[in-house]
Amino acid sequence: MGYITDLRKLVGTRPLIMAGSCVLVFNEQGHLLLQKRTDSLDWGTIGGSLEPGESLEEAAARELYEEAGLRAESYKLITVFSGQDMYYRYPHGDEVYNVMAIYEAGGTTGSPTVMDDEGLELRYFDLTQPIPDINPFTKYVLSKAGYIKSWEDE
């Protein structure tokens, strides 16, 4: 996150518009790979912000490798989210309004491995069951993209 880190030196914790990508990786059983985040200690999707000159798909591929040690043969664009509902305040105080492209990875290779200091653990979850300690932002994205229906109100 070199670009965002540089911006933060100039603007502090004020809200930024942050463009990025989120990658959904499903195993053979249809379970979704999530990472336990170091900053909030909850379960979230793999993804992050764009670096200058990078496409949304390139950011998805980079984040998938950096955070989980995985590569994918393809990235299917599912949807793009933006607006007031995409506001997030990180535990350390930084505020963002995300513009987030949601991709589904196809043909992933490798074994999920924590590769950076953003994640503590990687685990696959069955989306037919509520996920304990799911990041509220991740729950919103999965719900609005139609991946979870049976436990939206929990």
PDB file of C-alpha atoms in Angstrom:
ATOM      1  CA  MET A   1       0.000   0.000   0.000  1.00  0.00           C
ATOM      2  CA  GLY A   2       2.772   2.444  -0.861  1.00  0.00           C
ATOM      3  CA  TYR A   3       0.470   4.907  -2.621  1.00  0.00           C
ATOM      4  CA  ILE A   4      -2.107   5.057   0.177  1.00  0.00           C
ATOM      5  CA  THR A   5       0.649   5.249   2.803  1.00  0.00           C
ATOM      6  CA  ASP A   6       2.116   8.239   0.967  1.00  0.00           C
ATOM      7  CA  LEU A   7      -1.298   9.922   0.780  1.00  0.00           C
ATOM      8  CA  ARG A   8      -1.894   9.342   4.481  1.00  0.00           C
ATOM      9  CA  LYS A   9       1.288  11.290   5.280  1.00  0.00           C
ATOM     10  CA  LEU A  10      -0.349  14.281   3.608  1.00  0.00           C
ATOM     11  CA  VAL A  11      -3.985  14.005   4.745  1.00  0.00           C
ATOM     12  CA  GLY A  12      -3.841  12.042   7.986  1.00  0.00           C
ATOM     13  CA  THR A  13      -6.922   9.950   8.761  1.00  0.00           C
ATOM     14  CA  ARG A  14      -9.372  12.093   6.714  1.00  0.00           C
ATOM     15  CA  PRO A  15     -11.665  10.144   4.389  1.00  0.00           C
ATOM     16  CA  LEU A  16     -10.105   9.120   1.080  1.00  0.00           C
ATOM     17  CA  ILE A  17     -11.768   7.680  -1.990  1.00  0.00           C
ATOM     18  CA  MET A  18      -9.941   4.390  -2.380  1.00  0.00           C
ATOM     19  CA  ALA A  19     -10.258   2.228  -5.496  1.00  0.00           C
ATOM     20  CA  GLY A  20      -9.485  -1.431  -5.094  1.00  0.00           C
ATOM     21  CA  SER A  21     -10.305  -5.049  -5.778  1.00  0.00           C
ATOM     22  CA  CYS A  22     -11.631  -7.925  -3.742  1.00  0.00           C
ATOM     23  CA  VAL A  23     -10.993 -11.544  -4.783  1.00  0.00           C
ATOM     24  CA  LEU A  24     -13.370 -14.382  -3.970  1.00  0.00           C
ATOM     25  CA  VAL A  25     -11.749 -17.812  -4.044  1.00  0.00           C
ATOM     26  CA  PHE A  26     -13.952 -20.890  -3.759  1.00  0.00           C
ATOM     27  CA  ASN A  27     -12.756 -24.452  -3.190  1.00  0.00           C
ATOM     28  CA  GLU A  28     -14.256 -27.599  -4.758  1.00  0.00           C
ATOM     29  CA  GLN A  29     -16.978 -27.681  -2.086  1.00  0.00           C
ATOM     30  CA  GLY A  30     -18.014 -24.113  -2.864  1.00  0.00           C
ATOM     31  CA  HIS A  31     -16.561 -22.722   0.369  1.00  0.00           C
ATOM     32  CA  LEU A  32     -15.102 -19.194   0.362  1.00  0.00           C
ATOM     33  CA  LEU A  33     -11.528 -18.424   1.400  1.00  0.00           C
ATOM     34  CA  LEU A  34     -11.310 -15.643   4.005  1.00  0.00           C
ATOM     35  CA  GLN A  35      -8.422 -14.210   5.976  1.00  0.00           C
ATOM     36  CA  LYS A  36      -8.383 -13.309   9.645  1.00  0.00           C
ATOM     37  CA  ARG A  37      -7.195  -9.716   9.594  1.00  0.00           C
ATOM     38  CA  THR A  38      -4.450  -8.461  11.913  1.00  0.00           C
ATOM     39  CA  ASP A  39      -5.972  -4.985  12.294  1.00  0.00           C
ATOM     40  CA  SER A  40      -9.550  -5.907  13.216  1.00  0.00           C
ATOM     41  CA  LEU A  41      -9.181  -9.589  14.207  1.00  0.00           C
ATOM     42  CA  ASP A  42     -12.211 -10.508  12.107  1.00  0.00           C
ATOM     43  CA  TRP A  43     -12.644 -12.523   8.889  1.00  0.00           C
ATOM     44  CA  GLY A  44     -12.494 -10.612   5.622  1.00  0.00           C
ATOM     45  CA  THR A  45     -12.055 -11.095   1.922  1.00  0.00           C
ATOM     46  CA  ILE A  46      -8.719 -10.981   0.165  1.00  0.00           C
ATOM     47  CA  GLY A  47      -8.107  -7.685  -1.559  1.00  0.00           C
ATOM     48  CA  GLY A  48      -6.764  -4.198  -1.383  1.00  0.00           C
ATOM     49  CA  SER A  49      -6.226  -0.865  -3.055  1.00  0.00           C
ATOM     50  CA  LEU A  50      -4.824  -0.031  -6.463  1.00  0.00           C
ATOM     51  CA  GLU A  51      -1.290   1.156  -6.962  1.00  0.00           C
ATOM     52  CA  PRO A  52      -0.679   3.884  -9.601  1.00  0.00           C
ATOM     53  CA  GLY A  53      -0.931   2.519 -13.147  1.00  0.00           C
ATOM     54  CA  GLU A  54      -2.478  -0.775 -12.039  1.00  0.00           C
ATOM     55  CA  SER A  55      -5.772  -2.118 -13.397  1.00  0.00           C
ATOM     56  CA  LEU A  56      -8.452  -3.483 -11.094  1.00  0.00           C
ATOM     57  CA  GLU A  57      -7.762  -7.018 -12.342  1.00  0.00           C
ATOM     58  CA  GLU A  58      -4.015  -6.583 -11.834  1.00  0.00           C
ATOM     59  CA  ALA A  59      -4.668  -5.426  -8.267  1.00  0.00           C
ATOM     60  CA  ALA A  60      -6.838  -8.507  -7.695  1.00  0.00           C
ATOM     61  CA  ALA A  61      -4.060 -10.801  -8.920  1.00  0.00           C
ATOM     62  CA  ARG A  62      -1.381  -9.001  -6.876  1.00  0.00           C
ATOM     63  CA  GLU A  63      -3.463  -9.056  -3.686  1.00  0.00           C
ATOM     64  CA  LEU A  64      -4.350 -12.724  -4.134  1.00  0.00           C
ATOM     65  CA  TYR A  65      -0.669 -13.613  -4.272  1.00  0.00           C
ATOM     66  CA  GLU A  66       0.490 -11.152  -1.578  1.00  0.00           C
ATOM     67  CA  GLU A  67      -2.163 -12.172   0.943  1.00  0.00           C
ATOM     68  CA  ALA A  68      -2.704 -15.866   0.180  1.00  0.00           C
ATOM     69  CA  GLY A  69       0.155 -17.114  -2.009  1.00  0.00           C
ATOM     70  CA  LEU A  70      -2.301 -18.110  -4.750  1.00  0.00           C
ATOM     71  CA  ARG A  71      -2.403 -17.497  -8.502  1.00  0.00           C
ATOM     72  CA  ALA A  72      -5.507 -17.691 -10.689  1.00  0.00           C
ATOM     73  CA  GLU A  73      -5.986 -18.460 -14.368  1.00  0.00           C
ATOM     74  CA  SER A  74      -8.896 -16.041 -14.656  1.00  0.00           C
ATOM     75  CA  TYR A  75     -10.736 -13.281 -12.836  1.00  0.00           C
ATOM     76  CA  LYS A  76     -14.462 -12.859 -13.455  1.00  0.00           C
ATOM     77  CA  LEU A  77     -15.802  -9.401 -12.618  1.00  0.00           C
ATOM     78  CA  ILE A  78     -18.909  -9.894 -10.475  1.00  0.00           C
ATOM     79  CA  THR A  79     -19.851  -6.285  -9.667  1.00  0.00           C
ATOM     80  CA  VAL A  80     -18.534  -2.918  -8.548  1.00  0.00           C
ATOM     81  CA  PHE A  81     -19.625  -1.211  -5.330  1.00  0.00           C
ATOM     82  CA  SER A  82     -19.315   2.461  -4.396  1.00  0.00           C
ATOM     83  CA  GLY A  83     -21.126   5.159  -2.451  1.00  0.00           C
ATOM     84  CA  GLN A  84     -22.071   5.832   1.138  1.00  0.00           C
ATOM     85  CA  ASP A  85     -22.472   2.137   2.003  1.00  0.00           C
ATOM     86  CA  MET A  86     -18.821   1.576   1.121  1.00  0.00           C
ATOM     87  CA  TYR A  87     -17.552   3.837   3.909  1.00  0.00           C
ATOM     88  CA  TYR A  88     -15.146   2.111   6.292  1.00  0.00           C
ATOM     89  CA  ARG A  89     -13.236   3.306   9.326  1.00  0.00           C
ATOM     90  CA  TYR A  90     -10.208   1.167  10.123  1.00  0.00           C
ATOM     91  CA  PRO A  91      -9.491   0.349  13.782  1.00  0.00           C
ATOM     92  CA  HIS A  92      -6.496   2.740  13.717  1.00  0.00           C
ATOM     93  CA  GLY A  93      -8.712   5.631  12.551  1.00  0.00           C
ATOM     94  CA  ASP A  94      -8.126   5.912   8.786  1.00  0.00           C
ATOM     95  CA  GLU A  95     -11.370   6.548   6.910  1.00  0.00           C
ATOM     96  CA  VAL A  96     -12.157   5.523   3.331  1.00  0.00           C
ATOM     97  CA  TYR A  97     -14.970   5.484   0.825  1.00  0.00           C
ATOM     98  CA  ASN A  98     -14.230   2.382  -1.207  1.00  0.00           C
ATOM     99  CA  VAL A  99     -14.828   1.904  -4.898  1.00  0.00           C
ATOM    100  CA  MET A 100     -14.495  -1.866  -4.956  1.00  0.00           C
ATOM    101  CA  ALA A 101     -14.439  -4.287  -7.890  1.00  0.00           C
ATOM    102  CA  ILE A 102     -15.471  -7.781  -6.803  1.00  0.00           C
ATOM    103  CA  TYR A 103     -13.792 -10.606  -8.725  1.00  0.00           C
ATOM    104  CA  GLU A 104     -14.248 -14.351  -8.564  1.00  0.00           C
ATOM    105  CA  ALA A 105     -10.972 -16.220  -9.148  1.00  0.00           C
ATOM    106  CA  GLY A 106     -11.016 -19.209 -11.479  1.00  0.00           C
ATOM    107  CA  GLY A 107      -8.443 -21.978 -11.720  1.00  0.00           C
ATOM    108  CA  THR A 108      -6.459 -21.091  -8.627  1.00  0.00           C
ATOM    109  CA  THR A 109      -3.140 -22.789  -8.034  1.00  0.00           C
ATOM    110  CA  GLY A 110      -1.084 -23.091  -4.890  1.00  0.00           C
ATOM    111  CA  SER A 111      -1.953 -23.680  -1.254  1.00  0.00           C
ATOM    112  CA  PRO A 112      -3.422 -20.830   0.785  1.00  0.00           C
ATOM    113  CA  THR A 113      -0.539 -19.425   2.828  1.00  0.00           C
ATOM    114  CA  VAL A 114      -0.382 -16.218   4.856  1.00  0.00           C
ATOM    115  CA  MET A 115       2.196 -14.183   2.963  1.00  0.00           C
ATOM    116  CA  ASP A 116       2.126 -10.737   4.593  1.00  0.00           C
ATOM    117  CA  ASP A 117       1.431  -8.965   7.862  1.00  0.00           C
ATOM    118  CA  GLU A 118      -2.227  -8.196   6.993  1.00  0.00           C
ATOM    119  CA  GLY A 119      -3.480 -11.693   7.796  1.00  0.00           C
ATOM    120  CA  LEU A 120      -3.163 -14.064  10.730  1.00  0.00           C
ATOM    121  CA  GLU A 121      -4.884 -17.085   9.204  1.00  0.00           C
ATOM    122  CA  LEU A 122      -6.620 -18.266   6.031  1.00  0.00           C
ATOM    123  CA  ARG A 123      -9.636 -20.560   6.122  1.00  0.00           C
ATOM    124  CA  TYR A 124     -12.469 -21.712   3.845  1.00  0.00           C
ATOM    125  CA  PHE A 125     -16.031 -21.056   5.046  1.00  0.00           C
ATOM    126  CA  ASP A 126     -19.371 -22.555   4.042  1.00  0.00           C
ATOM    127  CA  LEU A 127     -21.556 -19.576   3.103  1.00  0.00           C
ATOM    128  CA  THR A 128     -24.760 -21.416   4.023  1.00  0.00           C
ATOM    129  CA  GLN A 129     -23.759 -20.960   7.676  1.00  0.00           C
ATOM    130  CA  PRO A 130     -23.156 -17.689   9.555  1.00  0.00           C
ATOM    131  CA  ILE A 131     -19.457 -16.886   9.910  1.00  0.00           C
ATOM    132  CA  PRO A 132     -18.409 -15.940  13.447  1.00  0.00           C
ATOM    133  CA  ASP A 133     -16.495 -12.654  13.603  1.00  0.00           C
ATOM    134  CA  ILE A 134     -17.062 -11.760   9.945  1.00  0.00           C
ATOM    135  CA  ASN A 135     -15.971  -8.252   9.046  1.00  0.00           C
ATOM    136  CA  PRO A 136     -19.148  -6.130   8.628  1.00  0.00           C
ATOM    137  CA  PHE A 137     -17.851  -4.734   5.344  1.00  0.00           C
ATOM    138  CA  THR A 138     -17.231  -8.269   4.027  1.00  0.00           C
ATOM    139  CA  LYS A 139     -20.710  -9.332   5.121  1.00  0.00           C
ATOM    140  CA  TYR A 140     -22.203  -6.347   3.282  1.00  0.00           C
ATOM    141  CA  VAL A 141     -20.288  -7.105   0.069  1.00  0.00           C
ATOM    142  CA  LEU A 142     -21.155 -10.827   0.129  1.00  0.00           C
ATOM    143  CA  SER A 143     -24.806 -10.061   0.842  1.00  0.00           C
ATOM    144  CA  LYS A 144     -25.211  -7.389  -1.840  1.00  0.00           C
ATOM    145  CA  ALA A 145     -23.378  -9.540  -4.419  1.00  0.00           C
ATOM    146  CA  GLY A 146     -25.821 -12.395  -3.701  1.00  0.00           C
ATOM    147  CA  TYR A 147     -23.406 -14.875  -2.123  1.00  0.00           C
ATOM    148  CA  ILE A 148     -25.208 -15.034   1.216  1.00  0.00           C
ATOM    149  CA  LYS A 149     -28.950 -15.006   1.647  1.00  0.00           C
ATOM    150  CA  SER A 150     -29.972 -17.291   4.471  1.00  0.00           C
ATOM    151  CA  TRP A 151     -28.171 -15.395   7.265  1.00  0.00           C
ATOM    152  CA  GLU A 152     -28.336 -11.764   6.131  1.00  0.00           C
ATOM    153  CA  ASP A 153     -30.219 -10.659   9.254  1.00  0.00           C
ATOM    154  CA  GLU A 154     -27.983 -12.402  11.780  1.00  0.00           C
TER     155      GLU A 154
END
